[in-house]
Amino acid sequence: MKELGEILFPEQYAPADEEVVVSNSVEALAFFEDYYPKGGMVLLGNLRLASLEIPDLPVWMYFDIKSEEPVLYSTFPVFAIDVQKFNNLQILEITPHQNEVFTLWKDILYSSVFTSTGEIVIKKVRLLANELDARQIFELQSCNPVSDMLPVELYSHSEHRFIGVCWATSHENDDDHIYWHPVCFDDVQQLKAYQPEDITDHPIEVGETAVIGGDTYRLYHTEKAGFYFRKISVKDVQDCFRERFNEYLKSSKAKAGGKKNGQAVILPFTPKK
């Protein structure tokens, strides 16, 4: 069996639920090979159907790639549906996906994610850590292009503390309103408990850190990617500290003529009673 591989930024996703019938391309391949000749290729795709109930259906696709022109053997729905209701519907369009895609299914946001081995995994989206993905989702939900977007931290005046990190967005034809979209979906219900007049937003500067979903992230920006958050790992802290400490040692030795001029300070530990 193929190796599923690892996801690059696993903290951005949550496991798929029972709505997802087959959650990855390795499982999909094993399923198709039980019914069709082995050696085919699995891709994720979409069926455009002549149906008002489900006009677009995400599916796993199994292709015969032995000939010069790939032949579609079969498809299987990603999400749980009554297959009998759709078997006789007219297919208006078939689209294999080349890139990772977002899908809204029963008001839950899912994403197809490529792994380190090139396989595909269906995951719930837990947080939107970069501007490009966030902009795409907010435009999909509102059917209105985003005109401006900034990462902000929300501050509660009644509690005198920061309570969450959001994307502050404005939309074309609606410049009078600013919408706060939590970066982490875990924070949605918590932030709904606050009244709008109790909250002000504070822009997060590039290079600053913020706590998102219980983890610490740093904000970055490039012309191509826009704003994006990256989780600070233990290795990041270790590498940064090691680099700074080595610089300190070099500087200290230079000032002391090559001799050591510092002492280690060990703090005593007193157990809490």
JSON list of C-alpha atoms in Angstrom, two decimals, residues 20 23-25 35 38 124 126 166 186 193 206 213 219 244-246 272:
[
{"chain": "A", "resi": 20, "resn": "VAL", "atom": "CA", "xyz": [-16.40, 12.19, 4.74]},
{"chain": "A", "resi": 23, "resn": "SER", "atom": "CA", "xyz": [-10.74, 10.67, 3.61]},
{"chain": "A", "resi": 24, "resn": "ASN", "atom": "CA", "xyz": [-7.59, 10.23, 1.50]},
{"chain": "A", "resi": 25, "resn": "SER", "atom": "CA", "xyz": [-6.31, 9.11, -1.89]},
{"chain": "A", "resi": 35, "resn": "TYR", "atom": "CA", "xyz": [-13.45, -3.29, -8.57]},
{"chain": "A", "resi": 38, "resn": "LYS", "atom": "CA", "xyz": [-4.81, -2.09, -10.74]},
{"chain": "A", "resi": 124, "resn": "LYS", "atom": "CA", "xyz": [-11.63, 20.07, 8.20]},
{"chain": "A", "resi": 126, "resn": "ARG", "atom": "CA", "xyz": [-9.23, 24.60, 11.69]},
{"chain": "A", "resi": 166, "resn": "CYS", "atom": "CA", "xyz": [-9.01, 37.89, 13.40]},
{"chain": "A", "resi": 186, "resn": "ASP", "atom": "CA", "xyz": [-12.16, 27.23, 17.53]},
{"chain": "A", "resi": 193, "resn": "ALA", "atom": "CA", "xyz": [-20.18, 36.12, 23.52]},
{"chain": "A", "resi": 206, "resn": "VAL", "atom": "CA", "xyz": [4.89, 42.06, 10.75]},
{"chain": "A", "resi": 213, "resn": "GLY", "atom": "CA", "xyz": [-5.80, 28.38, 18.95]},
{"chain": "A", "resi": 219, "resn": "LEU", "atom": "CA", "xyz": [3.20, 37.24, 11.41]},
{"chain": "A", "resi": 244, "resn": "ARG", "atom": "CA", "xyz": [22.06, 34.69, 19.74]},
{"chain": "A", "resi": 245, "resn": "PHE", "atom": "CA", "xyz": [24.05, 32.98, 22.50]},
{"chain": "A", "resi": 246, "resn": "ASN", "atom": "CA", "xyz": [26.94, 32.24, 20.12]},
{"chain": "A", "resi": 272, "resn": "LYS", "atom": "CA", "xyz": [4.69, 25.19, 45.19]}
]
